[in-house]
PDB file of C-alpha atoms in Angstrom:
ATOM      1  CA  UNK A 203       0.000   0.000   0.000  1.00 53.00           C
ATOM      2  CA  UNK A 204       1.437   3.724  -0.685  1.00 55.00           C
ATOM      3  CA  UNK A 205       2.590   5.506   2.297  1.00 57.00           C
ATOM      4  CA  UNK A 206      -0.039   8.585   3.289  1.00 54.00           C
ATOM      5  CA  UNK A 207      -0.256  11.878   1.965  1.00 56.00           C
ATOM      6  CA  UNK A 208       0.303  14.589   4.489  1.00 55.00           C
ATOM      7  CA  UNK A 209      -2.536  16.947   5.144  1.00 50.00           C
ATOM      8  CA  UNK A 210      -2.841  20.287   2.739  1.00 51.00           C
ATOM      9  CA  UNK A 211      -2.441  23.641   5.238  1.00 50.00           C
ATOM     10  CA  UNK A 212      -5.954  24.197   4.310  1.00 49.00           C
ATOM     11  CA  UNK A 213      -7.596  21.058   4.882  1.00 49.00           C
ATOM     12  CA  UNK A 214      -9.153  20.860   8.747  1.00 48.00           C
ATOM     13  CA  UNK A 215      -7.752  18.560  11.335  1.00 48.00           C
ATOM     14  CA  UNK A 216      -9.218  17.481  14.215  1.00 49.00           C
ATOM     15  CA  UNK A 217      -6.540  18.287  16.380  1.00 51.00           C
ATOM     16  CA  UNK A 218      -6.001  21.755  15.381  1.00 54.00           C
ATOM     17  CA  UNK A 219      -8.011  24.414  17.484  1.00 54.00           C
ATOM     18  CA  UNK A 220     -10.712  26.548  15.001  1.00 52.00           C
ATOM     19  CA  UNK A 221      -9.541  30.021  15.663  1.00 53.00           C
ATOM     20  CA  UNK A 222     -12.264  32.128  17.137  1.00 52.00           C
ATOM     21  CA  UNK A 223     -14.036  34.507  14.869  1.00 49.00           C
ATOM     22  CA  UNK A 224     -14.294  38.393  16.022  1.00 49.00           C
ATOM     23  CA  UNK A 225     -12.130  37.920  18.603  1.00 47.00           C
ATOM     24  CA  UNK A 226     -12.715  41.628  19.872  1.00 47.00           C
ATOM     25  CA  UNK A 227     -16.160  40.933  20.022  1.00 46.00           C
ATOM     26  CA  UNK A 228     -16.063  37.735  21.479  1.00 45.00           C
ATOM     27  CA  UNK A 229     -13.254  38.608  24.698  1.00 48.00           C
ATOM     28  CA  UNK A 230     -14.522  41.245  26.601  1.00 48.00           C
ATOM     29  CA  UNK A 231     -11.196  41.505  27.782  1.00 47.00           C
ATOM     30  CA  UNK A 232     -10.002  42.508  24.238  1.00 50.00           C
ATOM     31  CA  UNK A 233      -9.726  46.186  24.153  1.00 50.00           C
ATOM     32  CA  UNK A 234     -11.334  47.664  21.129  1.00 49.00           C
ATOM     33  CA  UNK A 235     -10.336  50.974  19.283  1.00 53.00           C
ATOM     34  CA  UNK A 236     -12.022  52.397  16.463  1.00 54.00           C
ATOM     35  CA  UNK A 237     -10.671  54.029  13.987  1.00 54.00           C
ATOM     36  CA  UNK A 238      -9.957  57.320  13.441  1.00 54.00           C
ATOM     37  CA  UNK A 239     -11.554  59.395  10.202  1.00 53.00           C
ATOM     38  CA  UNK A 240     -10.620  62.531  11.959  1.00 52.00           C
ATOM     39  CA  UNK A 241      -7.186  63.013  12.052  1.00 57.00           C
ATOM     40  CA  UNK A 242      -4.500  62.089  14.911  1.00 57.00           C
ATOM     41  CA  UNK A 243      -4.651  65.421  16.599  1.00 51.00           C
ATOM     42  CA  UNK A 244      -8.687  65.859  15.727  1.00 58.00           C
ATOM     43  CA  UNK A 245      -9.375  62.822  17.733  1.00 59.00           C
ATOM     44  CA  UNK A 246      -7.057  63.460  20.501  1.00 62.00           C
ATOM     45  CA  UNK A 247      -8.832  66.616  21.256  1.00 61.00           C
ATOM     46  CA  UNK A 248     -12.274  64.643  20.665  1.00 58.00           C
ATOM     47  CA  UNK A 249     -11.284  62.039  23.101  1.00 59.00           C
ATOM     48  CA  UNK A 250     -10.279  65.108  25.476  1.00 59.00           C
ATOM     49  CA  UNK A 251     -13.724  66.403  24.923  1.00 62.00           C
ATOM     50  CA  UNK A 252     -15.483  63.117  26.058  1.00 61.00           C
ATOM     51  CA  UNK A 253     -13.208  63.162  29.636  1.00 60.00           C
ATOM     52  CA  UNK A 254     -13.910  66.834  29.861  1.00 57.00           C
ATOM     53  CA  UNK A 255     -17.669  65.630  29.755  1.00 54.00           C
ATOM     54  CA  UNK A 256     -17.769  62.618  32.046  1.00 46.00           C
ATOM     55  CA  UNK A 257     -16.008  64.896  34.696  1.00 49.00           C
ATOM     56  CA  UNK A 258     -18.342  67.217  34.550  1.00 49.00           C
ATOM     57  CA  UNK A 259     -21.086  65.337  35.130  1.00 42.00           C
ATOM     58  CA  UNK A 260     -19.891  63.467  37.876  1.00 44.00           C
ATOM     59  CA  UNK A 261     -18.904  67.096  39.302  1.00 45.00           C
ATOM     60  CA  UNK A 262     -22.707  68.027  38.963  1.00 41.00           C
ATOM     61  CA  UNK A 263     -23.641  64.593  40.531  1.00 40.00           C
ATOM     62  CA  UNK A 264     -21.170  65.069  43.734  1.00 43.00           C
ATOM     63  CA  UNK A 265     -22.792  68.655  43.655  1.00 42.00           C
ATOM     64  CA  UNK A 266     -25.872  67.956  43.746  1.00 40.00           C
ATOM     65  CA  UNK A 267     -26.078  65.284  46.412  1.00 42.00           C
ATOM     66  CA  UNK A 268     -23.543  67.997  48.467  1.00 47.00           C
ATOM     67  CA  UNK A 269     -26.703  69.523  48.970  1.00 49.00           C
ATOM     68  CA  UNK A 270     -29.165  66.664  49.661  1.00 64.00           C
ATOM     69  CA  UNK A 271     -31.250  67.208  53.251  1.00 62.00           C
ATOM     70  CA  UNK A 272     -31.037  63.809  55.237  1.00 78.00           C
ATOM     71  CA  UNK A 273     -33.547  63.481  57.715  1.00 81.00           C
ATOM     72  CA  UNK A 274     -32.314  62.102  61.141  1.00 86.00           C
ATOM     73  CA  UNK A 275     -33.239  59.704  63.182  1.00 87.00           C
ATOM     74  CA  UNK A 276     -32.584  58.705  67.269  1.00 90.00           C
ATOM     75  CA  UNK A 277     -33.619  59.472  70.182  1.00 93.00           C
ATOM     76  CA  UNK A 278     -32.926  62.591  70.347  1.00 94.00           C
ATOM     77  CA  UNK A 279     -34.970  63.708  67.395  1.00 94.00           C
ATOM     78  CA  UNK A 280     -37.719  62.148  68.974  1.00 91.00           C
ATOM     79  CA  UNK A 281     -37.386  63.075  72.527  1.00 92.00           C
ATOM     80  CA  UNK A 282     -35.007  65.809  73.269  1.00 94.00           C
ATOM     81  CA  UNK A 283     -36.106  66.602  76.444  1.00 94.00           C
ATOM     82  CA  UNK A 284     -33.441  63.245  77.448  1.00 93.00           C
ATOM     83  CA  UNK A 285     -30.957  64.428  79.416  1.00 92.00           C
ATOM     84  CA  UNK A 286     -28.363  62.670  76.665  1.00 93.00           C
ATOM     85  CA  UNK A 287     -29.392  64.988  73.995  1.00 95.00           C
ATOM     86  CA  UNK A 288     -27.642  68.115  75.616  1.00 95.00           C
ATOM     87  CA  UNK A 289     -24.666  67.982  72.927  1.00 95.00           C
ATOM     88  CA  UNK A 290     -25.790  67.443  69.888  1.00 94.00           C
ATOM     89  CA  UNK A 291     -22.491  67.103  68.362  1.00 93.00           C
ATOM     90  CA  UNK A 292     -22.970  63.485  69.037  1.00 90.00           C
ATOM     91  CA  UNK A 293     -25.854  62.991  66.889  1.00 94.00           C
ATOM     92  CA  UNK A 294     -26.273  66.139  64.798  1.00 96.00           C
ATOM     93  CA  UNK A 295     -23.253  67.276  63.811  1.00 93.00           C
ATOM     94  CA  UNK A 296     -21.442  70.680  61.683  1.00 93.00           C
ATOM     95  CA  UNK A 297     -21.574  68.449  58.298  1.00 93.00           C
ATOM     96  CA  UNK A 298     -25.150  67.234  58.632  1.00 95.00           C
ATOM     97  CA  UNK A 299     -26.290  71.137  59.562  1.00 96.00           C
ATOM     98  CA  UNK A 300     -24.840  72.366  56.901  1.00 95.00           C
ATOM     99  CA  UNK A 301     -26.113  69.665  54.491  1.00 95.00           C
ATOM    100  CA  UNK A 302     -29.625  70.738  55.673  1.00 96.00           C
ATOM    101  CA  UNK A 303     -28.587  74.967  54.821  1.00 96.00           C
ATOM    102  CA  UNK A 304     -27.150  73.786  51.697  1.00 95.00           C
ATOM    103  CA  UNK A 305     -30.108  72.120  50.768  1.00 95.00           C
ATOM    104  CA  UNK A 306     -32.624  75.259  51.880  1.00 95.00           C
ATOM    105  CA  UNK A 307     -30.645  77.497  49.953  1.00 95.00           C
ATOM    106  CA  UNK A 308     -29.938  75.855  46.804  1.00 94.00           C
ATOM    107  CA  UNK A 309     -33.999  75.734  46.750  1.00 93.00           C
ATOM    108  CA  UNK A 310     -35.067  79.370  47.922  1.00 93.00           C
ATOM    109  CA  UNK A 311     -31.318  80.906  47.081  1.00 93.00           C
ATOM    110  CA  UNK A 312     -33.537  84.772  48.131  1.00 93.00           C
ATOM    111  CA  UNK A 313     -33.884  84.170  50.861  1.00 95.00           C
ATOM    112  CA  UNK A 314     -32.401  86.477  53.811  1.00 95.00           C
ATOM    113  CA  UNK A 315     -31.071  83.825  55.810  1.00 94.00           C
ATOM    114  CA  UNK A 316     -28.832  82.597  52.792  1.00 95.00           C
ATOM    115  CA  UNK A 317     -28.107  86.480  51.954  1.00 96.00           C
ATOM    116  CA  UNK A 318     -26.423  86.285  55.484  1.00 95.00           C
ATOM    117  CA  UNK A 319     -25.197  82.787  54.396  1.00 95.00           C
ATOM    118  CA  UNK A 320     -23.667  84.107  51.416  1.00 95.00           C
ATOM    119  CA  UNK A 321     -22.260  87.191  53.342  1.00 95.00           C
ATOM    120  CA  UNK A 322     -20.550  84.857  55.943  1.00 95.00           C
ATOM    121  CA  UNK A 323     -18.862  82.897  53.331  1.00 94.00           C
ATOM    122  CA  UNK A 324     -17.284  85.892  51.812  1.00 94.00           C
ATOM    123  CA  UNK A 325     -16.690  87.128  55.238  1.00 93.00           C
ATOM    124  CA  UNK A 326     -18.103  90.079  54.623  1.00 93.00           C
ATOM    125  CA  UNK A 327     -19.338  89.388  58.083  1.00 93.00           C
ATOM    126  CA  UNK A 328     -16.655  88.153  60.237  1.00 92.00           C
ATOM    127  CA  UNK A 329     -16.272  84.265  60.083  1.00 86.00           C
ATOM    128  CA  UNK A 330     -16.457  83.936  63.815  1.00 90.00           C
ATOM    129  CA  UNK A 331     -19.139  86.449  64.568  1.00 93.00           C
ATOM    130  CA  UNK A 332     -22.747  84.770  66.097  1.00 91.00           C
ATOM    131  CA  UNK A 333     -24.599  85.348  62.660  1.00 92.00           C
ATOM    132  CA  UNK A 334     -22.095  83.033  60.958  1.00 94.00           C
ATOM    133  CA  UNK A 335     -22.771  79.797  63.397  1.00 94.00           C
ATOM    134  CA  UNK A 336     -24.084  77.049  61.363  1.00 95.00           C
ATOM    135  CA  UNK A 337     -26.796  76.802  64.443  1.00 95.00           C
ATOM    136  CA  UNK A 338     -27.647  80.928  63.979  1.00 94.00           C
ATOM    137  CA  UNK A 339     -28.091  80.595  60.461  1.00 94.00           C
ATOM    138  CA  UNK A 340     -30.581  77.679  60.665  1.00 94.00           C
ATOM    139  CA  UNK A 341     -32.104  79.293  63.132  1.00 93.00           C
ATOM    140  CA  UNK A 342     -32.564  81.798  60.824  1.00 91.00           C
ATOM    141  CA  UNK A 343     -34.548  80.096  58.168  1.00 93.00           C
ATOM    142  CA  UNK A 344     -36.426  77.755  60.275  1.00 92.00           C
ATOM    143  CA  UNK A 345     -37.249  79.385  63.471  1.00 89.00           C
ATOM    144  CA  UNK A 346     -40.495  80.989  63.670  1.00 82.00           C
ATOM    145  CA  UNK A 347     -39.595  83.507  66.320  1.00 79.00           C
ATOM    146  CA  UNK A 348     -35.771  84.589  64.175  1.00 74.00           C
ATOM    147  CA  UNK A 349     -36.617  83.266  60.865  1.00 71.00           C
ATOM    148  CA  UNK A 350     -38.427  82.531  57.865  1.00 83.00           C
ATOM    149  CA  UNK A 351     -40.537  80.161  59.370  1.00 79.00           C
ATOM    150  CA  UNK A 352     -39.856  77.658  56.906  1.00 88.00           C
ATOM    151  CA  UNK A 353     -40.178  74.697  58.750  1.00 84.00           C
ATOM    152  CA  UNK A 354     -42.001  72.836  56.450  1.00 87.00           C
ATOM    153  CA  UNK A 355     -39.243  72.404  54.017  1.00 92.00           C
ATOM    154  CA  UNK A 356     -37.197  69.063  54.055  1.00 92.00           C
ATOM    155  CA  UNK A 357     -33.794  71.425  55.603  1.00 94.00           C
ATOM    156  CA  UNK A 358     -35.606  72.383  58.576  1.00 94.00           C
ATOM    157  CA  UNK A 359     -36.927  69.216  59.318  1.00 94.00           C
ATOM    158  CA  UNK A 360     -34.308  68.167  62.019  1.00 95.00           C
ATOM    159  CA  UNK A 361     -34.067  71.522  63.478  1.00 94.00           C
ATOM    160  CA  UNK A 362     -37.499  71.509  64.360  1.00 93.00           C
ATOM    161  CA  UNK A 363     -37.390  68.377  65.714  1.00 93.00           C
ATOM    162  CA  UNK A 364     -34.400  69.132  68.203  1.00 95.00           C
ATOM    163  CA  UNK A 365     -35.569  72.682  68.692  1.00 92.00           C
ATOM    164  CA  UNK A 366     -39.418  73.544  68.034  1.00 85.00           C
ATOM    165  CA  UNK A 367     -40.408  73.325  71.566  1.00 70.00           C
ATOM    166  CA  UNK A 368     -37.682  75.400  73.848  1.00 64.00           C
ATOM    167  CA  UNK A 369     -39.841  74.705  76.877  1.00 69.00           C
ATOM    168  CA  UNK A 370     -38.507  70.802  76.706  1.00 87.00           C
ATOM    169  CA  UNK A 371     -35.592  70.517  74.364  1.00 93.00           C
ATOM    170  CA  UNK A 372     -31.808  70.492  76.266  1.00 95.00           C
ATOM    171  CA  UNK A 373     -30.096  70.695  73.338  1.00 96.00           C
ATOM    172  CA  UNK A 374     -27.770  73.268  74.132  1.00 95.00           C
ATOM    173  CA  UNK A 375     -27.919  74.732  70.385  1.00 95.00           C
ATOM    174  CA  UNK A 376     -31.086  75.245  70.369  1.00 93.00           C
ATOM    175  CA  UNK A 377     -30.637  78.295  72.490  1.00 91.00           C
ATOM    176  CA  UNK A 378     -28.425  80.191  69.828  1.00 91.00           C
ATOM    177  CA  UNK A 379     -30.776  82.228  67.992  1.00 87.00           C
ATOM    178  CA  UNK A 380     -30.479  83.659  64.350  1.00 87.00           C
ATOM    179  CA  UNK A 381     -30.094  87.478  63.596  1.00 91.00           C
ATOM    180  CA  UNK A 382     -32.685  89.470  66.095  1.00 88.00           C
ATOM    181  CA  UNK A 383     -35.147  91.003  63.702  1.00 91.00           C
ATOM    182  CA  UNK A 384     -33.360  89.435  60.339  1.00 92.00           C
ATOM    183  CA  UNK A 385     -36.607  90.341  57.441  1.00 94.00           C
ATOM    184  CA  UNK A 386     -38.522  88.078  56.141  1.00 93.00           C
ATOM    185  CA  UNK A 387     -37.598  87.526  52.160  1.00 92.00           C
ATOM    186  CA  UNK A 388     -40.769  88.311  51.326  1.00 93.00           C
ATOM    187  CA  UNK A 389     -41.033  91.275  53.341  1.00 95.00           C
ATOM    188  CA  UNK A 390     -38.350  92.493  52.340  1.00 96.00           C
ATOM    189  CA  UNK A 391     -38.845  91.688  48.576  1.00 96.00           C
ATOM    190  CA  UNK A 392     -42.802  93.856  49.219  1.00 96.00           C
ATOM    191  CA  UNK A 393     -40.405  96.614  50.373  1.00 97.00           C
ATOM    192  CA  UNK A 394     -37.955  96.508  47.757  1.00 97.00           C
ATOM    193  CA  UNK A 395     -40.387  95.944  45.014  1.00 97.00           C
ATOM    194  CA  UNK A 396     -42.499  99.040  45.962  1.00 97.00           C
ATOM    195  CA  UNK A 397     -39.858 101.900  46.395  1.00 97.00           C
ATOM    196  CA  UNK A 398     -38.098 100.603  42.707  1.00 97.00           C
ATOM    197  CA  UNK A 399     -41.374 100.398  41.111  1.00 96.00           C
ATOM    198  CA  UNK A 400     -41.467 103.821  42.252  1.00 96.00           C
ATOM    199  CA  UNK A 401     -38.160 104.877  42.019  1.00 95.00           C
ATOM    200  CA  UNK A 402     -36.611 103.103  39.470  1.00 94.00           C
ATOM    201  CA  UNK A 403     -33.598 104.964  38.939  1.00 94.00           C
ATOM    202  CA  UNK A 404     -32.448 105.075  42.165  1.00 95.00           C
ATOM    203  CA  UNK A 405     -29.139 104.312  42.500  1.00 94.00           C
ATOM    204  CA  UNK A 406     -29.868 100.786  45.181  1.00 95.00           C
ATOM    205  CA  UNK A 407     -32.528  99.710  41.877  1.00 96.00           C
ATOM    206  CA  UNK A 408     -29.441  99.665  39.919  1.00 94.00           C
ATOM    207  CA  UNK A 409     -27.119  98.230  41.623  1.00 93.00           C
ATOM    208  CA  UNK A 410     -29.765  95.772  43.451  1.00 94.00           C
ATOM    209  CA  UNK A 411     -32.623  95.275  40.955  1.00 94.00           C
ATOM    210  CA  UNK A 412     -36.077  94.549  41.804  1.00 95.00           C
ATOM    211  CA  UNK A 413     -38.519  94.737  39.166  1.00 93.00           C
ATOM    212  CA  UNK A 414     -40.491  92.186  39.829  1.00 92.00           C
ATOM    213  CA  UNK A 415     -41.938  89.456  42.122  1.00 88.00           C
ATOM    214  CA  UNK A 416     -40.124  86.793  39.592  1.00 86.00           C
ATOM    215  CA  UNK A 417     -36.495  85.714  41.188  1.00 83.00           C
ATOM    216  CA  UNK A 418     -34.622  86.857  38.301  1.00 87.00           C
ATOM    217  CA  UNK A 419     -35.577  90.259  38.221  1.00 92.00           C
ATOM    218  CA  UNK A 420     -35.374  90.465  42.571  1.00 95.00           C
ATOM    219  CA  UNK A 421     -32.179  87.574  43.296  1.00 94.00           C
ATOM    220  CA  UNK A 422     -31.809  89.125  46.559  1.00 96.00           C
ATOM    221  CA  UNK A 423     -34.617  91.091  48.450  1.00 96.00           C
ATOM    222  CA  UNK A 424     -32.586  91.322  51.724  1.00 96.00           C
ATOM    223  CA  UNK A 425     -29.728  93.180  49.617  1.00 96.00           C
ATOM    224  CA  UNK A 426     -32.116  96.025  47.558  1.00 97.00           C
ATOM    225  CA  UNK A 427     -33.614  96.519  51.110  1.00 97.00           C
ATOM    226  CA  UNK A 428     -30.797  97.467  52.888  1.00 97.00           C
ATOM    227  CA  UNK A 429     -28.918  99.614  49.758  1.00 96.00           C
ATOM    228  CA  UNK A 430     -32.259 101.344  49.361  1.00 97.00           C
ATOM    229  CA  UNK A 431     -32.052 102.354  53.586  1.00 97.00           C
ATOM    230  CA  UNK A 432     -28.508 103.039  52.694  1.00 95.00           C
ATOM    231  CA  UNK A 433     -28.566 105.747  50.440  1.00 95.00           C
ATOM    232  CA  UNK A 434     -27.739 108.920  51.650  1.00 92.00           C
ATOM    233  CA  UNK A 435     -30.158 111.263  49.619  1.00 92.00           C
ATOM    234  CA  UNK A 436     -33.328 108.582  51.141  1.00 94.00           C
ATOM    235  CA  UNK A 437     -35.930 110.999  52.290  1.00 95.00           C
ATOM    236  CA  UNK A 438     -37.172 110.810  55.704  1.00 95.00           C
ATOM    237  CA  UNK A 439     -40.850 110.303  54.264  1.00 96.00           C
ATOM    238  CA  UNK A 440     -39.519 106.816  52.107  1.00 96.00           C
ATOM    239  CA  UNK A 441     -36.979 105.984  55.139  1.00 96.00           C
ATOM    240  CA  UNK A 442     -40.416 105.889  57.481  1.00 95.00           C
ATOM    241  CA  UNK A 443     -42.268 103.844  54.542  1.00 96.00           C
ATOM    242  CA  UNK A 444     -39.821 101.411  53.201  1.00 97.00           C
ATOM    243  CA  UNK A 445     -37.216 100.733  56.070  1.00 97.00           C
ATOM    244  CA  UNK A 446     -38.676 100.191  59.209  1.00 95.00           C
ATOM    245  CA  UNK A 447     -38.032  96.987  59.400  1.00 95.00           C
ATOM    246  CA  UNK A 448     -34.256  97.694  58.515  1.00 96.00           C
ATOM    247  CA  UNK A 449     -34.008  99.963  61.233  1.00 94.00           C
ATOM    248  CA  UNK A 450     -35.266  97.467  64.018  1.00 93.00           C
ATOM    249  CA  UNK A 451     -33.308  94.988  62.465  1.00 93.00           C
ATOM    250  CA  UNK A 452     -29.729  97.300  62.697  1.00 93.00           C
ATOM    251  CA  UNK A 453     -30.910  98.139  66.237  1.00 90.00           C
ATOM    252  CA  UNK A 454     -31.364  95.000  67.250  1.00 81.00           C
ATOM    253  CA  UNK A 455     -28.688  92.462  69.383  1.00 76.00           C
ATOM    254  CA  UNK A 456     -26.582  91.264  66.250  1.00 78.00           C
ATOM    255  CA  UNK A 457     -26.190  94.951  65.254  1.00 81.00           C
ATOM    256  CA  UNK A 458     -22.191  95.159  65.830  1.00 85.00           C
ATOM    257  CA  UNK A 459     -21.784  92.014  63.273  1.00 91.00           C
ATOM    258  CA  UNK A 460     -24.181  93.316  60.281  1.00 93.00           C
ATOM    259  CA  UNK A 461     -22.684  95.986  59.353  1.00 93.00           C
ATOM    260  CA  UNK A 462     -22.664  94.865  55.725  1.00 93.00           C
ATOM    261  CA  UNK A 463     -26.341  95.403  55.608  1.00 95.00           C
ATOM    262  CA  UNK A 464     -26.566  98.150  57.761  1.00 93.00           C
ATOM    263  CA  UNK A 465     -23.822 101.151  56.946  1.00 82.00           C
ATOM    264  CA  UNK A 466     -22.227 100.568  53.661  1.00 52.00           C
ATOM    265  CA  UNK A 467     -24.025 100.603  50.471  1.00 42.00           C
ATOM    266  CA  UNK A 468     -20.780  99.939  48.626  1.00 38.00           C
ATOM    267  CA  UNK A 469     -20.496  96.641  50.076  1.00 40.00           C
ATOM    268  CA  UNK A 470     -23.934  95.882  48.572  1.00 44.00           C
ATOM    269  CA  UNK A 471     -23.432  95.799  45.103  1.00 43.00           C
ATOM    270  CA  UNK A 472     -24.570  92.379  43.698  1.00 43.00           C
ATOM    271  CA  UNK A 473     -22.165  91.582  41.293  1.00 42.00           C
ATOM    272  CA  UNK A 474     -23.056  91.121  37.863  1.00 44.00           C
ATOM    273  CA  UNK A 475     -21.993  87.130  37.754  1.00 43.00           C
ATOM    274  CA  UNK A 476     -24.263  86.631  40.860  1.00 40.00           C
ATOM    275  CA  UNK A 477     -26.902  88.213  38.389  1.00 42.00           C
ATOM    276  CA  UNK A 478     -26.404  86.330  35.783  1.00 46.00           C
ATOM    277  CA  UNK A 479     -26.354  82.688  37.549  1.00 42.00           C
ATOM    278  CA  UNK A 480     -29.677  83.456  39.705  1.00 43.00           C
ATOM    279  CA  UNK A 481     -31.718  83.846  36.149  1.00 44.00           C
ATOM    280  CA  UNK A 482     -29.652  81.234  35.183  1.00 47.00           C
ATOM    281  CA  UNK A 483     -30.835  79.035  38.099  1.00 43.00           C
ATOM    282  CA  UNK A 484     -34.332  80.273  37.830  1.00 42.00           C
ATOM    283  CA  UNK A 485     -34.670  79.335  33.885  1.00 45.00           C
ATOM    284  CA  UNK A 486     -33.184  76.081  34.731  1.00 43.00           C
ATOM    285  CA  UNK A 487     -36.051  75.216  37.587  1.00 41.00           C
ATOM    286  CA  UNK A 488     -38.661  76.601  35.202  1.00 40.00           C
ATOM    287  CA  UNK A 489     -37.914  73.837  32.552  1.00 43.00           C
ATOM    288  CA  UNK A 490     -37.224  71.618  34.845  1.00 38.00           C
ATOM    289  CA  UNK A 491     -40.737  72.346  36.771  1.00 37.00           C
TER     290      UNK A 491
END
């Protein structure tokens, strides 16, 4: 019989593995990279882009939860009349407060209590006067008797809980109290929005608009207010109309740390990025709303 032939390259063998088809497809392991139609440097930049992107987003994502209100629980918030609850450090402590203003502020950013916020941050008011604690700004916002009275909103939630009844609460921070007479954003915003409807060219208009009821066009009630009591060539007849409640306020106990709203109408100026952003911000809630 004649010896075998050997095997042609192409015929198949048993013995010889069937190489895989597609192998980028079929290994996830296998990294894939397209190709570029753009150019080496065009699609360096484009890949740039994309990382510029992703960062961004996540930035907005950390952002955004920065400001997230987390309601508490214990003991504490439901019985602070314990003799345990006296410092709340333990169970309520500087990053979870100011989690709660963040949150109250990036909502209702007008609001006077964030004005003073705002103020403290650029320590326009001193960083360790009163006004700035984290407790005398809350206070501020959520206490009926100091503040806004906004204790329905998500960021006062845990302050009321600790501090709504002073009679039984021992939480010692519950006793420091928010600017003495600090107005209202909305009273302040009635006041503001009536002397620059009448005066519109006033120089406090200008520099501190408020032409409207809409945030855009009034970012900052608390600020018009107290450049409009400001201005040196106020009459005594508007002075009696529009800024009485300035006046108690800038009489009252915190009146050595506000100077900012209280004696220089230079230092109110709203400057023109902080413009900007709030109708920014209030276009962005409107289509997101």
């Amino acid at each position: 019989p004649s010896a075998p032939q050997p095997l042609s390259p192409s015929a198949p063998h048993a013995s010889q593995p069937l190489k895989p088809l597609a192998p980028q497809i079929l290994s996830p392991l296998a990294p894939w990279h397209p190709p570029c139609l753009l150019g080496r440097w065009s699609c360096g930049m484009f890949k740039a882009l994309i990382l510029l992107a992703v960062c961004l987003v996540a930035q907005a994502h950390d952002d955004h939860h920065h400001g997230e209100s987390m309601m508490m629980t214990g003991p504490c918030f439901t019985d602070p009349s314990a003799s345990t609850c006296m410092d709340s450090g333990n169970f309520y402590n500087e990053s979870s407060i100011m989690a709660d203003l963040m949150n109250l502020c990036e909502m209702m950013p007008w609001m006077s209590g964030c004005t003073v916020m705002d103020k403290c941050k650029s320590m326009d008011i001193a960083e360790d006067a009163k006004a700035c604690m984290h407790w005398s700004m809350l206070a501020g916002i959520c206490s009926t008797e100091y503040g806004e009275t906004m204790q329905g909103m998500s960021g006062c939630h845990n302050w009321k809980n600790l501090c709504n009844n002073t009679m039984t609460t021992v939480v010692a921070n519950c006793s420091v109290d928010g600017i003495q007479h600090l107005i209202p954003s909305m009273t302040a915003r009635d006041r503001a929005l009536a002397y620059c409807t009448k005066t519109p060219t006033a120089s406090a208009c200008a520099s501190n608009p408020c032409s409207s009821t809409a945030t855009p066009e009034c970012p900052d009630p608390l600020l018009t207010v107290a450049a409009i009591c400001t201005m040196e060539d106020l009459s005594t007849a508007d002075m009696d109309m529009y800024c009485s409640e300035w006046d108690m306020m800038c009489k009252g106990s915190h009146m050595a740390e506000i100077g900012v709203f209280c004696s220089s109408a230079s230092s109110l100026m709203l400057n023109p990025l902080t413009l900007f952003l709030s109708a920014t911000l209030a276009l962005y809630s409107s289509k997101v709303w």
